[in-house]
Amino acid sequence: MKRQRRRAQRWGGTSAARRHSGPSPVDRLQSYLVSHLHTAKEALRRMRRTPFAMALTLLVIAATLALPTSFHVLVKNLRMVGGDLEATNEISLYLKPDLSNDAGRRLAERLKNHAQIAETRLVTKEAGIEQLKTYSGFGEALSALNFNPLPVVIGIRPKDSLTQPEQVERLVAELKALPEVDLVQSDIQWMHRLHALLQVAERSFGVLGALLAAAVVFIIGNTIRLELYGRREEIVVQKLLGATDRFIRRPFLYTGFWYGFLGSLGAWIVVGVMLLIVRAPIRQLNVLYGSDFTLAFLGFQETMALVGIACFLGVAGAFAVLIQHLRDVRPE
Amino acid sequence: MLEFKEVYKRYPEFGEALHDVSFHIGRGERVFLTGHSGAGKSTLLKLVAVIERATRGQIVLDGRNITRASNREIPYIRRKLGLIFQDYKLLYDRSVFDNVALPLVIAGFNPGEVSRRVRAALGKVGLLSKEKRLPQTLSGGEQQRVGIARAIVHKPDFILADEPTGNLDPEAAREVMDIFRDFNDLGVTLLIASHDEQLISRCGGRVLRLQRGSLSEVGA
Ligand SMILES: Nc1ncnc2c1ncn2[C@@H]1O[C@H](COP(=O)(O)OP(=O)(O)O)[C@@H](O)[C@H]1O
Ligand SMILES: [Mg+2]
């Protein structure tokens, strides 16, 4: 604005200052803000004049933004599942069914001295059936059994020094080889696999996100380009009356802003509805597995990021087109 | 106010439209630019508003050489001028008020000042009662008066009009000319291009005549 004013003064000259009262600095700032607000409202009103075209464009933008957003929400939820698993980083040893509680206890003692094992926890046959009765809902059916079909289980917590997936794999293989052991189940391996998967997902999120951001820029840019050519005459008249490029660009930048802003709200709603739809099956899974997993939606910061990025993309798309095409619109 | 020094204008597709044009217009003068169609009248006015650039020579407006003005300076040069066109160049989706307000909005005046000045300008051209109308609902003469109000609303030193009465019937043309004369009486400098010799001679003033791009002074 300062540079603009200097130019204005230069061309205003002294005679103009004497004979005409140009706007004062305070006036100028106030009217600058007022005119911005007016331009923003005017841009929105102009969009609403062609509601069908506007709705269609917004739909495309919202769908394009919803894609990476829902992907992000998916990864986020998977990472939370991973976190839950990490909290229970136990290796479970299911012993052969004919082994007694005492034999199990002896094995547990022996394993406690293993160099890579921090702690062992014995689940006797009786304790196992109590747990099953409490959590599974098969209580009555189990009470009807007159023998205990469950094996002794030893829970093993590896030492914290076991950070590499291969180290855990090796320990699991070693335990599997014990003659007393029937089955080894390790959530840790599963978790490592999940982590690897999440890493791939995050990397592809970057590529996908960049591609779809470019798509949003393109969609909004194209919309602005059509609008620009529809308003050629108006732009020519404005230029003849002394409008700067900045003044002429402003309404179009606001149009880009509105498309980005409204498109991001649309994407937010789309992802929200998608989560509502999968909420019921998740609840069923929770009942089946006795878990309390809840689906996470977009937090406040993530929502702000979505809206902010979308607005930026809208303005960027408009700006790119204006830089390219405003030069073509000239009075002569 | 305005000085042309040995100005040439050549259009690549056409050839020489202005040939060695020199003249000087002082502050407060009323000058008519006449000549047959295609003589270069519009081209001369376009050079003053930097819509076209001179091929050679110098143009000095209000003490400043505008021949080599940068693109960024052009808007500020145009804000010192009041431009009036044969085809009015109004915005047909906006009210009379909004059309007249445009130069003030562009220059960044606040809304209160804008209304005050727009009403004053509309008063001067006798259209105060029609500020809410759309331009299509007005007659040609009224539309040109809207164009004039828009050209004077920011109180320019210098008004350039290109065939302002070209599309008007004699009655409306005379009204428009009377408005111009009133402004000139208030000290505004006028340069009006017109091929209507009759109107010019009745209006009175200095006359510059273009003939196939060459200028000659006819005298008052
Ligand atoms: N943009 C242009 N490109 C090429 N030739 C032009 C252009 N503008 C005007 N001319 C030519 O220059 C000559 C002068 O035009 P103009 O200034 O419009 O004359 P007038 O306004 O006196 O009728 C005309 O012969 C016209 O064909
Ligand atoms: Mg002409």
XYZ file of C-alpha atoms and ligand atoms in Angstrom:
580
model
C 0.000 0.000 0.000
C 2.849 2.357 0.779
C 4.359 1.987 -2.663
C 0.938 2.516 -4.174
C 0.469 5.721 -2.224
C 3.823 7.036 -3.312
C 2.882 6.472 -6.926
C -0.453 8.109 -6.341
C 1.250 11.147 -4.839
C 3.669 11.381 -7.701
C 0.892 11.443 -10.230
C -1.409 13.443 -8.024
C 1.014 16.351 -8.243
C 0.746 19.543 -6.245
C -1.988 21.101 -8.313
C -4.235 18.125 -7.733
C -3.605 18.256 -3.999
C -4.541 21.927 -4.006
C -7.718 21.607 -5.985
C -8.998 18.190 -4.908
C -9.212 16.497 -1.572
C -8.012 12.913 -1.987
C -8.781 10.416 0.772
C -6.807 10.903 4.021
C -4.620 8.054 5.392
C -7.120 7.049 8.096
C -9.933 7.270 5.565
C -7.883 5.199 3.219
C -7.283 2.411 5.746
C -10.911 2.375 6.826
C -12.209 2.288 3.285
C -9.570 -0.311 2.416
C -10.984 -2.663 5.054
C -14.577 -1.833 4.197
C -13.903 -2.441 0.536
C -12.277 -5.807 1.318
C -15.334 -6.879 3.278
C -17.578 -5.612 0.519
C -15.550 -7.429 -2.126
C -15.686 -10.694 -0.153
C -19.478 -10.440 0.172
C -19.848 -9.427 -3.451
C -17.779 -12.435 -4.598
C -20.037 -14.773 -2.619
C -23.165 -13.120 -4.010
C -21.854 -13.470 -7.531
C -21.220 -17.198 -6.961
C -24.769 -17.637 -5.700
C -26.108 -16.137 -8.900
C -25.283 -19.433 -10.647
C -26.216 -21.858 -7.868
C -26.090 -25.021 -9.970
C -22.597 -24.381 -11.337
C -21.435 -23.363 -7.883
C -22.867 -26.482 -6.214
C -21.300 -28.734 -8.826
C -17.885 -27.113 -8.476
C -18.084 -27.275 -4.683
C -19.064 -30.935 -4.853
C -16.007 -31.776 -6.940
C -13.730 -29.778 -4.618
C -15.260 -31.352 -1.506
C -14.845 -34.871 -2.921
C -11.251 -34.139 -3.901
C -10.452 -32.825 -0.429
C -12.373 -35.631 1.307
C -10.130 -38.264 -0.257
C -6.858 -37.360 1.490
C -8.750 -36.280 4.607
C -10.454 -39.648 5.052
C -7.151 -41.374 4.319
C -5.591 -39.307 7.083
C -8.386 -40.237 9.491
C -7.944 -43.925 8.601
C -4.204 -43.827 9.282
C -4.797 -41.947 12.486
C -7.223 -44.593 13.747
C -4.902 -47.420 12.755
C -2.096 -45.728 14.624
C -4.290 -45.603 17.710
C -4.933 -49.336 17.388
C -1.158 -49.746 17.175
C -0.749 -47.698 20.343
C -3.220 -49.919 22.207
C -1.269 -52.978 21.140
C 1.989 -51.442 22.232
C 0.642 -51.105 25.748
C 0.184 -54.906 25.854
C 3.457 -55.968 24.297
C 3.225 -59.472 25.650
C 4.164 -62.775 24.122
C 1.687 -65.515 25.076
C 2.910 -69.114 25.348
C 0.104 -71.669 25.058
C 1.479 -74.891 26.612
C 0.521 -78.373 25.488
C -2.977 -79.194 26.930
C -1.799 -82.239 28.865
C 0.764 -80.186 30.837
C -0.218 -79.462 34.452
C -0.251 -76.162 36.309
C 2.862 -77.239 38.204
C 4.770 -78.042 35.048
C 3.762 -74.630 33.758
C 4.946 -72.967 36.944
C 8.361 -74.667 36.641
C 8.724 -73.486 33.035
C 7.760 -69.946 34.009
C 10.461 -69.906 36.717
C 13.025 -71.181 34.265
C 12.131 -68.572 31.620
C 12.374 -65.737 34.144
C 16.128 -66.300 34.144
C 16.316 -65.977 30.347
C 18.544 -63.101 29.265
C 15.900 -61.451 27.101
C 12.884 -61.883 29.331
C 11.953 -59.305 31.931
C 8.913 -60.927 33.509
C 6.653 -63.948 33.276
C 3.031 -64.318 34.311
C 1.370 -67.650 34.837
C -2.289 -68.165 33.905
C -3.409 -71.498 35.349
C -6.104 -73.606 33.708
C -8.563 -72.462 36.379
C -7.704 -68.794 36.064
C -8.037 -69.108 32.287
C -11.559 -70.457 32.445
C -12.577 -67.731 34.933
C -11.311 -65.063 32.520
C -13.140 -66.650 29.626
C -16.371 -66.757 31.643
C -16.076 -63.084 32.576
C -15.181 -61.609 29.199
C -16.630 -63.800 26.483
C -20.241 -64.185 27.517
C -19.963 -67.973 27.118
C -20.153 -68.396 30.911
C -23.099 -70.777 31.056
C -21.831 -72.974 28.253
C -18.442 -73.256 29.990
C -20.059 -74.087 33.350
C -21.847 -76.964 31.642
C -18.491 -78.548 30.738
C -17.359 -81.058 33.340
C -13.685 -80.834 32.365
C -11.303 -77.921 31.700
C -10.157 -77.859 28.051
C -7.863 -74.886 28.455
C -4.060 -75.100 28.434
C -1.742 -73.355 30.890
C -0.661 -70.000 29.485
C 2.536 -68.108 30.284
C 2.596 -64.394 29.541
C 6.067 -63.109 28.787
C 7.225 -59.492 28.769
C 10.518 -59.179 26.877
C 13.281 -56.914 28.182
C 13.012 -53.306 26.959
C 16.351 -53.773 25.207
C 14.531 -55.843 22.589
C 13.662 -53.013 20.232
C 14.311 -54.556 16.827
C 11.578 -56.650 15.197
C 14.186 -59.309 14.277
C 15.226 -59.711 17.926
C 11.625 -60.356 18.889
C 11.234 -62.771 15.977
C 14.272 -64.714 17.186
C 12.966 -64.923 20.756
C 9.578 -66.079 19.489
C 11.262 -68.791 17.381
C 13.301 -69.916 20.387
C 10.203 -70.175 22.597
C 8.300 -71.993 19.873
C 11.036 -74.649 19.866
C 10.503 -75.492 23.576
C 9.012 -79.000 23.938
C 6.350 -77.798 26.436
C 5.027 -75.116 24.096
C 2.133 -75.699 21.753
C 1.572 -72.190 20.340
C 3.230 -68.769 20.592
C 1.217 -65.655 19.996
C 2.950 -62.307 19.776
C 1.165 -58.983 19.353
C 4.562 -57.363 18.923
C 5.120 -58.918 15.538
C 1.673 -57.890 14.487
C 2.389 -54.394 15.671
C 5.641 -54.179 13.748
C 3.796 -55.186 10.654
C 1.191 -52.513 11.343
C 3.932 -49.928 11.824
C 5.508 -50.854 8.506
C 2.110 -50.614 6.856
C 1.453 -47.226 8.431
C 4.792 -45.974 7.183
C 3.903 -46.959 3.632
C 0.480 -45.360 4.099
C 1.976 -42.112 5.351
C 4.379 -41.918 2.476
C 1.660 -42.529 -0.082
C -0.438 -39.950 1.767
C 2.196 -37.356 0.854
C 2.050 -38.218 -2.831
C -1.732 -38.545 -2.889
C -2.112 -35.286 -0.984
C 0.142 -33.362 -3.356
C -1.680 -34.727 -6.394
C -5.111 -33.888 -5.034
C -3.966 -30.427 -3.893
C -2.848 -29.798 -7.473
C -6.274 -31.009 -8.624
C -8.021 -28.513 -6.317
C -5.796 -25.688 -7.585
C -6.650 -26.700 -11.133
C -10.420 -26.937 -10.549
C -10.598 -23.568 -8.813
C -8.228 -21.961 -11.321
C -10.369 -23.143 -14.189
C -13.527 -21.791 -12.566
C -11.838 -18.427 -12.053
C -10.604 -18.380 -15.655
C -14.144 -18.779 -16.979
C -15.343 -16.065 -14.633
C -12.518 -13.796 -15.772
C -13.466 -14.095 -19.423
C -17.133 -13.598 -18.590
C -16.231 -10.285 -16.963
C -13.849 -8.938 -19.613
C -15.874 -5.802 -20.306
C -16.073 -4.931 -16.651
C -12.326 -5.360 -16.213
C -11.621 -3.162 -19.235
C -13.840 -0.406 -17.837
C -12.165 -0.677 -14.446
C -8.751 -0.383 -16.068
C -9.870 2.695 -18.012
C -10.982 4.288 -14.751
C -7.568 3.787 -13.168
C -7.935 0.473 -11.369
C -4.680 -1.226 -10.405
C -4.168 -4.908 -11.168
C -4.341 -5.503 -7.446
C -7.837 -3.969 -7.285
C -9.014 -6.007 -10.265
C -7.584 -9.244 -8.877
C -9.167 -8.853 -5.459
C -12.732 -10.103 -6.179
C -11.370 -13.115 -8.055
C -9.025 -13.990 -5.202
C -12.004 -13.868 -2.867
C -13.942 -16.158 -5.204
C -11.029 -18.610 -5.016
C -10.989 -18.243 -1.255
C -14.710 -19.014 -0.977
C -14.440 -22.106 -3.176
C -11.588 -23.395 -1.007
C -13.354 -22.534 2.236
C -16.776 -23.943 1.328
C -15.149 -26.971 -0.346
C -13.266 -27.781 2.865
C -16.477 -27.538 4.898
C -18.031 -29.940 2.393
C -15.089 -32.333 2.784
C -15.410 -32.132 6.568
C -19.060 -33.115 6.340
C -18.344 -35.949 3.873
C -15.691 -37.478 6.157
C -17.949 -37.005 9.179
C -20.794 -38.847 7.456
C -18.424 -41.633 6.409
C -17.368 -42.120 10.033
C -20.999 -42.143 11.187
C -21.682 -44.898 8.676
C -18.836 -47.142 9.908
C -19.545 -46.414 13.567
C -22.220 -49.119 13.872
C -20.032 -51.996 12.554
C -17.161 -50.833 14.798
C -19.458 -50.982 17.792
C -20.330 -54.571 16.869
C -16.635 -55.442 16.634
C -16.121 -53.928 20.078
C -18.815 -56.189 21.509
C -17.306 -59.257 19.837
C -13.742 -58.610 20.932
C -14.514 -57.106 24.293
C -12.551 -54.007 23.271
C -13.450 -50.366 23.754
C -12.081 -48.948 20.532
C -13.641 -45.620 19.555
C -13.302 -44.036 16.112
C -11.462 -40.732 16.104
C -12.684 -37.895 13.831
C -10.786 -34.727 12.916
C -9.633 -32.730 15.919
C -9.824 -28.953 16.119
C -6.295 -28.442 14.823
C -6.764 -30.907 11.992
C -10.012 -29.223 10.993
C -8.261 -25.850 11.008
C -5.453 -27.308 8.904
C -7.952 -28.704 6.382
C -9.791 -25.382 6.113
C -6.566 -23.373 6.018
C -4.942 -25.501 3.336
C -8.113 -25.480 1.220
C -8.426 -21.673 1.446
C -4.778 -21.323 0.501
C -5.214 -23.661 -2.480
C -8.257 -21.664 -3.622
C -6.454 -18.333 -3.476
C -3.362 -19.879 -5.096
C -5.426 -21.311 -7.955
C -7.094 -17.951 -8.542
C -3.798 -16.085 -8.348
C -2.039 -18.383 -10.817
C -4.818 -17.870 -13.358
C -4.942 -14.095 -12.817
C -1.185 -13.743 -13.343
C -1.511 -15.678 -16.594
C -4.677 -14.195 -18.040
C -5.202 -10.680 -16.667
C -2.567 -9.392 -19.073
C -4.768 -10.464 -22.008
C -7.616 -8.229 -20.858
C -6.643 -4.736 -22.007
C -8.560 -1.710 -23.198
C -6.910 -1.431 -26.617
C -1.757 20.863 -18.975
C -1.043 18.738 -22.055
C 1.717 18.968 -24.595
C 2.483 16.801 -27.640
C 5.998 17.137 -29.087
C 6.530 15.622 -32.532
C 4.442 12.584 -31.746
C 4.190 9.681 -34.201
C 1.973 6.662 -33.836
C 2.324 3.664 -36.110
C 0.067 0.599 -35.877
C 1.917 -2.463 -37.142
C -1.165 -3.740 -39.026
C -2.183 -0.349 -40.395
C 0.663 2.089 -40.774
C 1.064 5.649 -39.539
C -2.030 6.898 -37.679
C -0.425 10.078 -36.292
C 2.336 11.958 -38.107
C 4.497 14.571 -36.382
C 1.759 15.909 -34.095
C 2.667 18.857 -31.840
C 0.331 21.078 -29.820
C -0.146 22.516 -26.364
C -3.309 22.798 -24.306
C -3.285 25.145 -21.312
C -5.181 24.676 -18.047
C -8.876 25.525 -18.317
C -8.912 25.483 -22.111
C -11.751 24.049 -24.174
C -10.369 22.294 -27.245
C -12.131 20.380 -29.988
C -10.370 17.750 -32.034
C -11.988 17.274 -35.411
C -11.354 15.476 -38.668
C -12.893 12.844 -40.880
C -13.407 9.284 -39.694
C -10.079 7.456 -39.490
C -8.068 10.675 -39.192
C -6.558 9.571 -35.861
C -8.713 11.395 -33.286
C -9.314 8.345 -31.105
C -5.661 7.365 -31.403
C -4.584 10.781 -30.110
C -6.883 10.531 -27.081
C -5.705 6.967 -26.404
C -2.128 8.214 -26.225
C -3.090 10.699 -23.506
C -4.772 7.965 -21.420
C -1.844 5.599 -22.175
C -4.215 3.106 -23.769
C -1.794 3.166 -26.689
C 1.875 4.138 -26.689
C 3.476 6.700 -28.996
C 5.998 5.324 -31.476
C 8.058 8.514 -31.346
C 7.940 11.904 -29.664
C 6.970 13.084 -26.211
C 3.683 13.590 -24.410
C 3.731 15.738 -21.281
C 0.692 15.684 -19.009
C 0.527 18.090 -16.087
C 4.286 18.622 -16.168
C 5.177 14.928 -16.402
C 6.390 12.970 -19.366
C 4.002 10.050 -19.724
C 5.490 8.671 -22.938
C 7.543 6.079 -21.083
C 5.320 5.629 -18.002
C 5.615 2.133 -16.548
C 2.605 -0.200 -16.509
C 2.352 0.261 -12.751
C 2.040 4.035 -13.146
C -0.707 3.913 -15.748
C -3.640 3.570 -13.289
C -2.530 6.710 -11.445
C -2.249 8.663 -14.676
C -5.782 7.628 -15.649
C -7.145 8.702 -12.267
C -6.162 12.268 -13.115
C -8.325 12.117 -16.235
C -12.036 11.928 -16.884
C -12.690 9.666 -19.859
C -15.916 9.773 -21.859
C -16.672 7.358 -24.695
C -18.994 7.289 -27.670
C -20.440 3.962 -26.478
C -20.590 5.167 -22.818
C -18.820 1.992 -21.539
C -21.173 1.643 -18.568
C -21.501 -1.568 -16.563
C -24.968 -2.799 -17.386
C -25.415 -5.070 -14.370
C -24.925 -2.193 -11.942
C -27.113 0.728 -10.977
C -26.484 4.289 -12.113
C -25.187 5.046 -8.616
C -22.711 2.141 -8.661
C -21.495 3.094 -12.137
C -20.768 6.656 -11.088
C -19.179 5.471 -7.824
C -16.658 3.231 -9.597
C -13.761 5.744 -9.922
C -14.095 6.616 -6.222
C -14.201 2.986 -5.136
C -11.129 2.337 -7.268
C -9.325 5.287 -5.681
C -10.229 4.049 -2.186
C -12.694 6.640 -0.876
C -14.818 5.686 2.131
C -18.508 4.895 1.595
C -19.807 8.143 3.092
C -17.592 10.246 0.873
C -18.519 8.091 -2.112
C -22.275 8.711 -1.696
C -21.770 12.408 -1.141
C -19.667 12.830 -4.270
C -21.793 10.522 -6.433
C -24.940 12.495 -5.537
C -23.155 15.750 -6.294
C -22.029 14.442 -9.694
C -25.468 13.058 -10.542
C -26.972 16.398 -9.532
C -24.707 18.195 -11.982
C -25.904 16.063 -14.909
C -29.554 16.174 -13.759
C -29.935 12.460 -12.962
C -30.248 12.527 -9.182
C -33.698 10.942 -9.327
C -32.441 7.983 -11.376
C -29.577 6.741 -9.227
C -31.188 3.359 -8.564
C -32.012 2.620 -12.202
C -30.083 0.202 -14.370
C -28.428 1.835 -17.409
C -30.568 -0.107 -19.940
C -33.683 1.609 -18.649
C -32.276 5.036 -19.615
C -32.232 6.835 -22.965
C -28.972 7.257 -24.874
C -28.642 10.869 -23.743
C -29.199 9.869 -20.134
C -26.679 7.049 -20.402
C -24.081 9.469 -21.734
C -24.866 11.793 -18.820
C -24.166 8.873 -16.474
C -20.865 8.489 -18.330
C -20.131 12.168 -17.782
C -21.025 11.981 -14.093
C -18.631 9.042 -13.769
C -15.910 11.031 -15.549
C -16.202 14.052 -13.232
C -17.039 12.380 -9.906
C -13.385 12.252 -8.803
C -12.894 15.890 -9.899
C -10.245 15.368 -12.558
C -8.275 18.298 -13.979
C -8.722 17.130 -17.492
C -11.653 15.598 -19.350
C -11.140 13.641 -22.565
C -14.242 12.813 -24.587
C -14.202 10.669 -27.727
C -17.244 11.401 -29.928
C -19.421 11.930 -26.833
C -22.436 12.880 -28.932
C -21.855 10.368 -31.720
C -24.749 8.120 -30.714
C -27.136 10.872 -29.622
C -29.952 12.754 -31.328
C -29.370 16.525 -31.822
C -31.427 17.448 -28.749
C -29.492 15.140 -26.407
C -26.222 16.151 -28.083
C -26.882 19.805 -27.319
C -27.664 18.981 -23.670
C -24.422 17.058 -23.324
C -22.467 19.920 -24.891
C -24.088 22.378 -22.478
C -22.951 20.229 -19.558
C -19.401 20.258 -20.939
C -19.491 24.017 -21.271
C -20.616 24.364 -17.645
C -17.679 22.282 -16.456
C -15.296 24.278 -18.584
C -16.658 27.468 -17.036
C -15.717 25.977 -13.629
C -12.103 25.604 -14.784
C -11.950 22.005 -16.016
C -9.787 21.492 -19.093
C -11.632 19.821 -21.987
C -10.430 17.932 -25.031
C -13.359 16.688 -27.103
C -12.976 14.646 -30.273
C -15.912 15.046 -32.652
C -16.540 15.071 -36.356
C -19.753 17.081 -35.901
C -18.532 20.469 -37.221
C -21.905 22.084 -36.711
C -22.010 21.287 -33.022
C -18.416 22.461 -32.607
C -18.950 25.793 -34.281
C -22.056 26.458 -32.189
C -20.286 25.479 -28.983
C -17.232 27.622 -29.679
C -13.632 27.029 -28.620
C -10.255 26.197 -30.001
C -10.285 23.635 -32.812
C -7.511 21.217 -33.783
C -8.017 19.427 -37.090
C -6.519 16.053 -37.939
C -6.119 15.023 -41.565
C -4.809 11.533 -42.202
C -2.713 11.736 -39.059
C -1.399 15.287 -39.510
C -2.552 18.095 -37.254
C -3.402 21.660 -38.139
C -4.834 24.410 -35.945
C -8.040 25.978 -37.203
C -8.298 28.706 -34.593
C -11.046 29.762 -32.239
N -5.527 -0.949 -32.917
C -5.369 -0.582 -34.219
N -4.655 -1.356 -35.051
C -4.469 -1.004 -36.330
N -4.971 0.105 -36.878
C -5.677 0.940 -36.094
C -5.920 0.627 -34.717
N -6.669 1.626 -34.205
C -6.884 2.511 -35.205
N -6.301 2.098 -36.332
C -6.288 2.811 -37.612
O -5.758 4.091 -37.397
C -6.527 5.075 -38.096
C -6.977 6.135 -37.131
O -7.970 5.560 -36.311
P -8.752 6.403 -35.222
O -7.762 7.046 -34.351
O -9.718 5.496 -34.585
O -9.497 7.488 -36.106
P -10.763 8.394 -35.745
O -11.057 8.229 -34.311
O -10.380 9.761 -36.121
O -11.874 7.869 -36.589
C -7.692 4.366 -38.733
O -7.466 4.261 -40.118
C -7.708 3.000 -38.099
O -8.023 2.007 -39.038
Mg -12.722 7.490 -33.301
